[in-house]
Coordinates of C-alpha atoms in Angstrom, one line a residue:
M203 CA 53.1 48.7 194.4
L204 CA 51.8 50.4 191.2
T205 CA 50.9 53.5 193.2
R206 CA 54.5 53.8 194.6
T207 CA 55.9 53.4 191.1
V208 CA 53.7 56.0 189.6
I209 CA 54.4 58.4 192.5
A210 CA 58.2 57.8 192.2
A211 CA 58.1 58.3 188.5
G212 CA 56.2 61.6 189.0
L213 CA 58.7 62.8 191.5
V214 CA 61.6 61.9 189.2
A215 CA 60.0 63.8 186.3
A216 CA 59.3 66.8 188.5
G217 CA 62.9 66.8 189.8
I218 CA 64.3 66.6 186.3
A219 CA 62.0 69.3 185.1
A220 CA 63.0 71.6 188.0
V221 CA 66.7 71.4 187.1
P222 CA 67.8 74.5 185.2
S223 CA 68.9 73.9 181.6
S224 CA 72.5 74.7 182.5
A225 CA 72.6 71.9 185.1
Y226 CA 73.5 68.5 183.8
A227 CA 73.9 66.4 186.9
A228 CA 75.0 62.8 186.2
S229 CA 72.2 61.5 188.4
A230 CA 69.5 62.9 186.1
T231 CA 71.2 61.6 183.0
S232 CA 71.7 58.1 184.3
A233 CA 67.9 57.8 184.8
S234 CA 67.5 58.7 181.1
A235 CA 70.0 56.1 180.0
A236 CA 68.0 53.3 181.7
S237 CA 64.9 54.3 179.7
S238 CA 66.6 54.8 176.4
A239 CA 65.1 52.9 173.4
E240 CA 68.2 53.6 171.3
T241 CA 70.9 51.0 171.4
P242 CA 74.0 51.1 169.2
E243 CA 72.9 47.8 167.7
R244 CA 69.6 49.4 166.6
V245 CA 71.2 52.7 165.5
C246 CA 73.9 50.9 163.3
G247 CA 71.6 48.1 162.1
A248 CA 71.5 44.4 161.7
G249 CA 74.8 42.5 161.9
Y250 CA 76.6 45.3 163.8
Q251 CA 78.1 44.4 167.2
R252 CA 80.0 46.3 169.8
V253 CA 83.8 45.9 169.6
R254 CA 86.3 45.6 172.3
D255 CA 87.6 49.0 173.5
G256 CA 84.8 50.5 171.5
H257 CA 82.8 52.4 174.1
R258 CA 83.4 55.8 175.8
A259 CA 81.3 58.1 177.8
M260 CA 80.8 61.6 176.3
K261 CA 81.9 63.8 179.2
T262 CA 82.1 67.5 179.8
R263 CA 85.2 69.2 181.1
D264 CA 83.9 68.8 184.6
G265 CA 83.1 65.1 184.1
A266 CA 79.3 65.2 183.6
V267 CA 78.2 62.4 181.2
L268 CA 75.8 63.6 178.5
G269 CA 75.9 60.4 176.4
H270 CA 77.9 57.5 175.1
V271 CA 79.7 56.7 171.9
Y272 CA 80.1 53.2 170.5
L273 CA 82.3 51.8 167.8
M274 CA 80.4 49.0 166.0
Y275 CA 81.6 46.4 163.5
N276 CA 79.8 44.1 161.0
K277 CA 82.2 41.2 160.5
R278 CA 80.3 39.8 157.5
A279 CA 80.3 43.2 155.6
G280 CA 83.7 44.4 156.9
K281 CA 82.2 47.7 157.8
N282 CA 82.4 50.0 160.9
C283 CA 79.7 52.3 162.3
V284 CA 79.8 54.8 165.2
A285 CA 76.8 55.7 167.2
A286 CA 76.7 58.7 169.6
I287 CA 73.7 58.3 171.8
K288 CA 72.5 61.1 174.1
I289 CA 71.4 60.5 177.7
A290 CA 71.0 64.1 178.6
Y291 CA 68.5 66.5 176.9
R292 CA 66.8 63.5 175.1
G293 CA 64.1 64.7 172.8
T294 CA 65.6 68.2 172.6
P295 CA 67.4 69.0 169.4
T296 CA 71.1 69.7 170.4
V297 CA 74.2 69.6 168.3
T298 CA 75.3 66.0 168.3
G299 CA 77.9 64.3 166.2
A300 CA 79.7 61.0 165.5
S301 CA 82.9 60.4 163.4
I302 CA 85.2 57.6 162.4
E303 CA 88.5 57.7 160.5
V304 CA 90.0 54.5 159.0
R305 CA 93.8 54.4 158.6
G306 CA 94.5 54.4 154.9
G307 CA 90.8 54.6 154.2
G308 CA 87.9 56.8 154.5
R309 CA 86.3 59.1 157.0
S310 CA 82.7 59.6 157.9
E311 CA 81.1 62.3 160.1
D312 CA 77.5 63.2 161.0
V313 CA 76.8 66.4 162.9
Q314 CA 73.4 68.0 163.2
R315 CA 70.9 69.1 165.8
Y316 CA 69.6 65.7 166.8
R317 CA 67.0 64.7 169.4
F318 CA 68.5 61.3 170.4
Y319 CA 71.6 60.2 168.5
A320 CA 74.0 60.7 165.6
E321 CA 75.4 57.9 163.4
T322 CA 78.3 57.9 160.9
G323 CA 76.9 55.5 158.4
H324 CA 78.7 52.3 157.4
I325 CA 82.3 52.6 156.3
D326 CA 84.8 50.0 155.1
G327 CA 87.2 49.1 157.8
S328 CA 88.1 45.4 157.6
W329 CA 91.6 44.7 159.0
K330 CA 92.2 48.5 159.3
C331 CA 92.9 50.6 162.4
V332 CA 90.3 53.2 163.3
K333 CA 89.8 56.4 165.4
Y334 CA 86.3 57.3 166.5
A335 CA 84.5 60.0 168.4
G336 CA 81.1 61.2 169.6
W337 CA 80.0 64.5 171.0
T338 CA 76.9 66.5 172.1
R339 CA 76.2 69.9 173.5
T340 CA 73.8 71.5 175.9
P341 CA 70.7 73.2 174.4
D342 CA 72.3 76.6 174.9
N343 CA 75.4 75.4 173.0
R344 CA 77.8 76.5 175.9
V345 CA 78.9 73.1 177.1
E346 CA 80.2 70.2 175.0
A347 CA 80.7 66.6 176.0
W348 CA 83.2 64.5 174.1
G349 CA 84.2 60.8 174.0
G350 CA 86.1 58.6 171.8
R351 CA 89.7 57.5 170.9
N352 CA 92.2 59.7 169.3
S353 CA 94.7 56.9 168.8
W354 CA 94.6 54.1 166.2
G355 CA 93.0 50.9 167.5
N356 CA 90.8 47.9 166.7
C357 CA 93.1 47.0 163.9
A358 CA 92.2 43.3 163.5
G359 CA 89.0 43.0 161.6

């Protein structure tokens, strides 16, 4: 059994390594998601939980999923956090960002060349509506994947 697992893992690694950098097949990215050590709870920190209607896939124009964006909330602190976690090009620094806007409140954004994820930091949002987004790009910067919500939501804190 162990031999089959090792061989299968080697074939998967070889198949992913053989994919040109411009290819971003969903099948290759879903394998990376399963092995991801980053969770939105770990990225945002203790006390943060996923909120209803607070998850979107970060998709390219042609529908390939390069990551996921999560809106998180800490009820005790009354603060929100957004985590944009890559599933494609993990370990490779690519432009990756996360943002949140609070109606009548602040805005937080984090955009850099990250290897695994971007995170907005903690922003006051108790009983206020929010918009959120996450995005990432391919290593050659030609293709962007975006996910989030452009309308106000999650208003009851």
